[in-house]
XYZ file of C-alpha atoms in Angstrom:
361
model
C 12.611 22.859 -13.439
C 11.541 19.465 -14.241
C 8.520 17.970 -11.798
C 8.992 14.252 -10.764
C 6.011 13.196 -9.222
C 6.690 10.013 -6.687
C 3.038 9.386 -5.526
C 2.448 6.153 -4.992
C -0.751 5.839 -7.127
C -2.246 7.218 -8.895
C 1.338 7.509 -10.851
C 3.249 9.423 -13.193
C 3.148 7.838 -17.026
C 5.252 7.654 -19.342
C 5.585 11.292 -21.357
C 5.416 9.846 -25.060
C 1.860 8.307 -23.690
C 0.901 11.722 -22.386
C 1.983 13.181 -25.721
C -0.151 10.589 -27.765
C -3.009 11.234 -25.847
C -2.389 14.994 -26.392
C -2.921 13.758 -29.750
C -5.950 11.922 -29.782
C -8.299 13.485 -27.667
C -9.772 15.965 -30.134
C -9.972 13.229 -32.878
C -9.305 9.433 -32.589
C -8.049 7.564 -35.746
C -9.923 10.313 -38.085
C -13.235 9.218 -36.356
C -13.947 12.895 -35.485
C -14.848 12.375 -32.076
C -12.401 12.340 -28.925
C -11.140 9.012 -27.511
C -13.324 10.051 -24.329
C -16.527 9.813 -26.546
C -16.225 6.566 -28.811
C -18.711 3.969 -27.963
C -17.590 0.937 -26.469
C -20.082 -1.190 -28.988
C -17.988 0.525 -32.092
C -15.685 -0.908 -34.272
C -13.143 1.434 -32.958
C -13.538 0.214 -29.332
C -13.526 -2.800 -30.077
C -10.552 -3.177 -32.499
C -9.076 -1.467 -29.421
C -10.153 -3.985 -26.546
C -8.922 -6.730 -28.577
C -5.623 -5.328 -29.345
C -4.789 -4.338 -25.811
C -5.996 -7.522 -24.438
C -3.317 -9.055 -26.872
C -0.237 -7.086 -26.172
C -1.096 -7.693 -22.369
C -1.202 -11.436 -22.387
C 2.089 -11.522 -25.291
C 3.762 -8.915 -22.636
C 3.379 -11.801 -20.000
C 3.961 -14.430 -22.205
C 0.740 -16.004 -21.573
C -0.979 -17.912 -24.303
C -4.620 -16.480 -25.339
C -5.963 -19.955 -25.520
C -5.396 -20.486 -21.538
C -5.596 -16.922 -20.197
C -8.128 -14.350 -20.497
C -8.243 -10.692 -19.638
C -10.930 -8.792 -18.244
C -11.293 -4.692 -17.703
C -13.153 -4.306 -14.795
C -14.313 -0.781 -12.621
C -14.363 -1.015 -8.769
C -10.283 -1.159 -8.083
C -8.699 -4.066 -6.769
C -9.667 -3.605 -3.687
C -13.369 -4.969 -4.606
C -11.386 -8.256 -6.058
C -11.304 -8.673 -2.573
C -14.643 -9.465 -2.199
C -14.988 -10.815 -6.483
C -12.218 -13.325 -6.128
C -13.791 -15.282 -3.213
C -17.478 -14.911 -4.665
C -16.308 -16.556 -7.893
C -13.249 -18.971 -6.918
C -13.692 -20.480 -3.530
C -16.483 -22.552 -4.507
C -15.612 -26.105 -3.677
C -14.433 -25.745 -0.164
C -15.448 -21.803 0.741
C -11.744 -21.771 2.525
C -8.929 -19.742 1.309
C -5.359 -19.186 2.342
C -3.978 -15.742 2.713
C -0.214 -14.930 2.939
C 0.300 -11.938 5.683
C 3.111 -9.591 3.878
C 1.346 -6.321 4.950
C -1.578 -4.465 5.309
C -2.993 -4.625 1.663
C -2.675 -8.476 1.892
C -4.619 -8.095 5.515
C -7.173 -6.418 3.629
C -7.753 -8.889 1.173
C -8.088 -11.482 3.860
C -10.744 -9.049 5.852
C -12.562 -8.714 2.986
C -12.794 -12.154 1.942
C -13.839 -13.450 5.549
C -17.171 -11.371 5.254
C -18.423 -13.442 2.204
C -20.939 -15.369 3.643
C -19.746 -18.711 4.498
C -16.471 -18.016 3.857
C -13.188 -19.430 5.951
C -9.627 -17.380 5.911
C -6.632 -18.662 7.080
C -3.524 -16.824 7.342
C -1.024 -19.894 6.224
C 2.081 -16.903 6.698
C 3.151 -13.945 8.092
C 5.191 -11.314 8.473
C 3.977 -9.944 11.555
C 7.421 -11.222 13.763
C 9.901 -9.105 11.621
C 7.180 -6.283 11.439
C 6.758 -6.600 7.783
C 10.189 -5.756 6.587
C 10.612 -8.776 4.663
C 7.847 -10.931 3.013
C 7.440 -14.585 4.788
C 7.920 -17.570 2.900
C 5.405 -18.776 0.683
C 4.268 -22.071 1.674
C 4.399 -25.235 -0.416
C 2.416 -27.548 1.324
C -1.444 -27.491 2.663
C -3.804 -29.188 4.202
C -6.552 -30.450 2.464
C -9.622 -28.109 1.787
C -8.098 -24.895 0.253
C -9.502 -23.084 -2.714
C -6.964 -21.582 -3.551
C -3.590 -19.448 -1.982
C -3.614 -15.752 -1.734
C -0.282 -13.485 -2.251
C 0.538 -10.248 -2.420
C 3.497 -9.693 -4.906
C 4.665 -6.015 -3.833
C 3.708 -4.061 -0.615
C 2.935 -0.573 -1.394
C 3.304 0.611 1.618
C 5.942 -1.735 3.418
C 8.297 -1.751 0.676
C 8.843 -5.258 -0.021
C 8.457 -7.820 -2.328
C 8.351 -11.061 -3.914
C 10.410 -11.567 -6.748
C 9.987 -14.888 -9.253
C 12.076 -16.823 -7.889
C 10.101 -16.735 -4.273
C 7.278 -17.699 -5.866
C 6.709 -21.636 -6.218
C 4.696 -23.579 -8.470
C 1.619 -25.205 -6.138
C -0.393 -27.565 -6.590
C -3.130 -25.474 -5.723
C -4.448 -22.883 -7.247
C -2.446 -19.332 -6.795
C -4.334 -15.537 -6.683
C -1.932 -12.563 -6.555
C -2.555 -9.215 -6.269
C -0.197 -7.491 -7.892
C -1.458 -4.238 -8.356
C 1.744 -2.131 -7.567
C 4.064 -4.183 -9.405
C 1.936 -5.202 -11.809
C 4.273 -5.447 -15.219
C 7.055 -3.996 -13.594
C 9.508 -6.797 -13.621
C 9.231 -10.404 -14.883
C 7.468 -13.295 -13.305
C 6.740 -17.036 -14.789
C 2.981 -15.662 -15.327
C 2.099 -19.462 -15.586
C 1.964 -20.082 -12.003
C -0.667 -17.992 -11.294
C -4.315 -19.006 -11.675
C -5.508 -15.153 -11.576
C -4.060 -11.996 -11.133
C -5.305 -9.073 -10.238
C -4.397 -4.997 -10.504
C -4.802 -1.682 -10.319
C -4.052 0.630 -13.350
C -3.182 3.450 -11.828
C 0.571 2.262 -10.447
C 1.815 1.254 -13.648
C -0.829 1.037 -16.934
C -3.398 3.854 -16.652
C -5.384 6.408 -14.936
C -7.469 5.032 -11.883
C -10.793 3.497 -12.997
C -9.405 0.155 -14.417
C -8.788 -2.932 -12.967
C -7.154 -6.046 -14.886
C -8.176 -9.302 -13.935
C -5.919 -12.097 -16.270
C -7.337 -15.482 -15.194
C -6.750 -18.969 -16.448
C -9.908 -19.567 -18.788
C -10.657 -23.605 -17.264
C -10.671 -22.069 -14.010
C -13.514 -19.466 -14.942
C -17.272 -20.518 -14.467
C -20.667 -19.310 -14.147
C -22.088 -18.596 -11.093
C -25.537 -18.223 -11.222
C -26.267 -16.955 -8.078
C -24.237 -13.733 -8.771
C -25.539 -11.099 -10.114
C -23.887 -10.402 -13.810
C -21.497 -7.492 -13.094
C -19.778 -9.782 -10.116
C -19.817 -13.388 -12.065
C -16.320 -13.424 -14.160
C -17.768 -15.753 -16.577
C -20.513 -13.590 -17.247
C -17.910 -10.383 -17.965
C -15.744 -12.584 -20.133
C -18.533 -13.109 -22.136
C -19.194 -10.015 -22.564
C -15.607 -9.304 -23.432
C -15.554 -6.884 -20.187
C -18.676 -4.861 -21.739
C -21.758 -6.195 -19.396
C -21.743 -2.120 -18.702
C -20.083 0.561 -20.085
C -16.358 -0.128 -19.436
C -13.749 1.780 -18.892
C -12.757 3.321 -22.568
C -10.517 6.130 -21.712
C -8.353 3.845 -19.343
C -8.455 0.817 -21.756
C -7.001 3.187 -24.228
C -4.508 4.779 -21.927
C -3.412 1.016 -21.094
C -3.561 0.060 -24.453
C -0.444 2.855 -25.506
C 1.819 1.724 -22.332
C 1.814 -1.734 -23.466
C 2.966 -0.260 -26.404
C 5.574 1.704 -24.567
C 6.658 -1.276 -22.618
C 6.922 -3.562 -25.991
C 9.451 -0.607 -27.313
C 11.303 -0.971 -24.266
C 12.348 -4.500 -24.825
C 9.183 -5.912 -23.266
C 9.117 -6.883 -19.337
C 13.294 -7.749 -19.538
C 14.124 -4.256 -20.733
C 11.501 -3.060 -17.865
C 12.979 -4.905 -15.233
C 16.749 -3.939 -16.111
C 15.390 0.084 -15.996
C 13.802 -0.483 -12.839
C 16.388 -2.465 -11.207
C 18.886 0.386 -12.428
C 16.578 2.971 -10.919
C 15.885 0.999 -7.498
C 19.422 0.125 -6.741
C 20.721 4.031 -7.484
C 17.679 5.073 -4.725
C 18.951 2.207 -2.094
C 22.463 2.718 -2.871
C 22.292 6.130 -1.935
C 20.444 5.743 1.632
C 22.826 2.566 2.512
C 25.611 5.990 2.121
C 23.736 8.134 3.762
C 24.612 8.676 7.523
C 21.159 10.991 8.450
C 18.477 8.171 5.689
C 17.881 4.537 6.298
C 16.066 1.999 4.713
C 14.320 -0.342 7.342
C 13.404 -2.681 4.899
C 15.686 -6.017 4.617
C 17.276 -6.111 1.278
C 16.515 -9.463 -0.017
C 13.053 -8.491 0.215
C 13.435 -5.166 -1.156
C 10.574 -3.910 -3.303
C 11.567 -1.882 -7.266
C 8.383 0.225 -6.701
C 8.459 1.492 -3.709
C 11.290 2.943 -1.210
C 10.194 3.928 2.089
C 13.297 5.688 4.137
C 13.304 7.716 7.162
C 15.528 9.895 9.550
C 14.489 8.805 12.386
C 12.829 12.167 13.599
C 8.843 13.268 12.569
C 9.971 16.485 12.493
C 12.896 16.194 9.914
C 11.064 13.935 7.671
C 8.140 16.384 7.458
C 10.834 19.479 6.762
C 12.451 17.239 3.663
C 8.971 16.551 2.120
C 8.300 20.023 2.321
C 11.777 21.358 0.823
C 11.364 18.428 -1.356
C 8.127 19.593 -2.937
C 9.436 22.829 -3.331
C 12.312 21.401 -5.602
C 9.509 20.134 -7.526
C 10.246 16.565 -6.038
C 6.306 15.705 -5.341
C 4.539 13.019 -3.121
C 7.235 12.079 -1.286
C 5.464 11.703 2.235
C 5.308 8.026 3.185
C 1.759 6.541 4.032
C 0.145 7.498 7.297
C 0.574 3.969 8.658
C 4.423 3.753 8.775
C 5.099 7.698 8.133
C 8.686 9.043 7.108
C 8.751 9.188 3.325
C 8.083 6.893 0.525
C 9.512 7.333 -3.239
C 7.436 5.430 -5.902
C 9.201 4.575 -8.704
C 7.030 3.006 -11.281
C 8.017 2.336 -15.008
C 7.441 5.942 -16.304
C 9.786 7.525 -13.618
C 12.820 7.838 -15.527
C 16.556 7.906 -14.101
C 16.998 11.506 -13.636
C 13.546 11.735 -11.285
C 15.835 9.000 -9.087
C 19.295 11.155 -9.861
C 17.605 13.988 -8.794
C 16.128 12.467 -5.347
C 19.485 11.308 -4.452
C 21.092 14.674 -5.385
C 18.447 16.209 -2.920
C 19.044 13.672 -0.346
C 22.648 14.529 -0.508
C 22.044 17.945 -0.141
C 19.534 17.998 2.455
C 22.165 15.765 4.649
C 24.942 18.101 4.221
C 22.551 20.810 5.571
C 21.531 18.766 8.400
C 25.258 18.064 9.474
């Protein structure tokens, strides 16, 4: 039977990917040495690095000229801590939108830089973050820049393009569990941040794409936290990340054969509304989260009953149906769907649901 794994990071990839790595592990492009062994100062890495940085910023129709791309270590969760240090220079304030508890984080994290003010402009504490607040448009003066969260893992909501407005100040997303998983106008961001390991690689990678007039030294950072110092280095200050870089490097080219971010949205809209079409039928599953903010990602749904949701996970895992057990802050279950999960992983979920319900009668 056929294993669909619906973890919510790190995540399934897409099975030609796992096949080319198959591939190239013994011996990359004749070289005669695994992928996991080429050195980042080589030719080969670099020819690499360049070409993946490429495909990333044509994949997001950003222009190379005004965007750069950086491969960083640490997960996004020490952007937390990065994006502050380097951007909120001017005023040391930011803005922080409240959509859920990864967004809270960020917003934590950036209040213990020395110095530093955080103000939560927005929040979705009064609906009890089932659908993301409105973005504001207007500020007061003294603001750095704007913090968002695109998609909330764990909440199951999101923002989609048209929710997010141009600003006159600068705009910081995280967006590392939607991160090239449907289209946005990439140009109103000022940097973006993600993990790999929802929908481009194996954990160990995060991409930082950042407006290059908007980048400058710091020297009061030390190298490996000071952006301008790491684009310099074209991400290489230390060793980087080579095996994920790669990894990333052959789902871009998956997405691109796809039809780009359009032909990735359409498959993951398809897949989404199959998953919430089937709990709006269901009579023991709901969906608490409010539809116009419903995230493509990530479905959480419950029965209402600990018990009941903890007996489907099990007999869920059992029909090879893995990770389904929703994140120990809101419990019931969650089903990640990321770009590699293919239509029959979601067929096969709602089958399951359907039959679990009919037991459960």
């Amino acid at each position: 039977m056929t294993t669909y794994n619906f973890a919510a990071g790190p995540a399934m990839l897409p099975v030609e990917v796992i096949a080319q790595i198959k591939a190239d592990l013994p011996d990359y492009k004749g070289s005669g040495m695994s992928v996991m062994e080429i050195s980042h100062r080589s030719p080969l890495y670099m020819d690499l690095y360049e070409e993946t940085k490429a495909d990333m910023l044509e994949i997001m129709g950003l222009d190379p000229e005004k965007y750069d791309v950086l491969f960083l270590q640490g997960g996004a969760t020490q952007q937390f801590t990065l994006v502050p240090l380097n951007q909120a220079r001017k005023f040391h304030r930011i803005a922080v939108v409240d959509s859920g508890h990864w967004a809270q984080r960020a917003a934590e994290d950036a209040g213990k830089v020395p110095g530093m003010s955080v103000d939560t402009v927005a929040t979705a504490k009064g609906n009890n973050y089932t659908a993301v607040p409105n973005i504001p448009v207007e500020f007061a003066h003294g603001y750095d820049y704007l913090h968002i969260t695109t998609n909330n893992t764990i909440m199951g909501t999101a923002y989609r393009d048209a929710a997010v407005p141009k600003l006159d100040l600068p705009l910081v997303a995280d967006m590392s569990s939607n991160f090239l998983g449907e289209q946005y106008d990439f140009s109103k961001f000022d940097l973006i941040y993600a993990g790999a390991q929802k929908n481009l690689a194996p954990a160990g990678l995060t991409v930082v794409v950042v407006k290059k007039d908007w980048v400058h030294k710091n020297d009061d950072l030390a190298g490996l936290f000071d952006y301008a110092t790491e684009a310099k280095k074209k991400s290489a200050l230390n060793t980087p990340p080579v095996f994920q870089v790669y990894v990333a490097g052959l789902v871009l080219k998956w997405i691109k054969s796809k039809g780009g971010l359009k032909g990735i949205e359409a498959l993951n809209r398809e897949k989404a509304k199959t998953l919430y079409d089937c709990l709006e039928a269901s009579d023991l599953f709901t969906s608490k989260v409010d539809p116009a903010s419903r995230s493509l990602m990530n479905v959480p749904f419950v029965t209402g009953d600990k018990e009941l949701d903890q007996e489907f996970v099990k007999a869920a895992a059992a029909r090879h149906l893995l990770n389904l057990k929703g994140h120990r802050l809101v419990g019931g279950m969650r089903a990640s769907i990321y770009n590699a999960m293919p239509l029959a992983g979601v067929q096969a979920l709602c089958d399951f649901i359907q039959e679990f319900e009919d037991q459960h009668k």
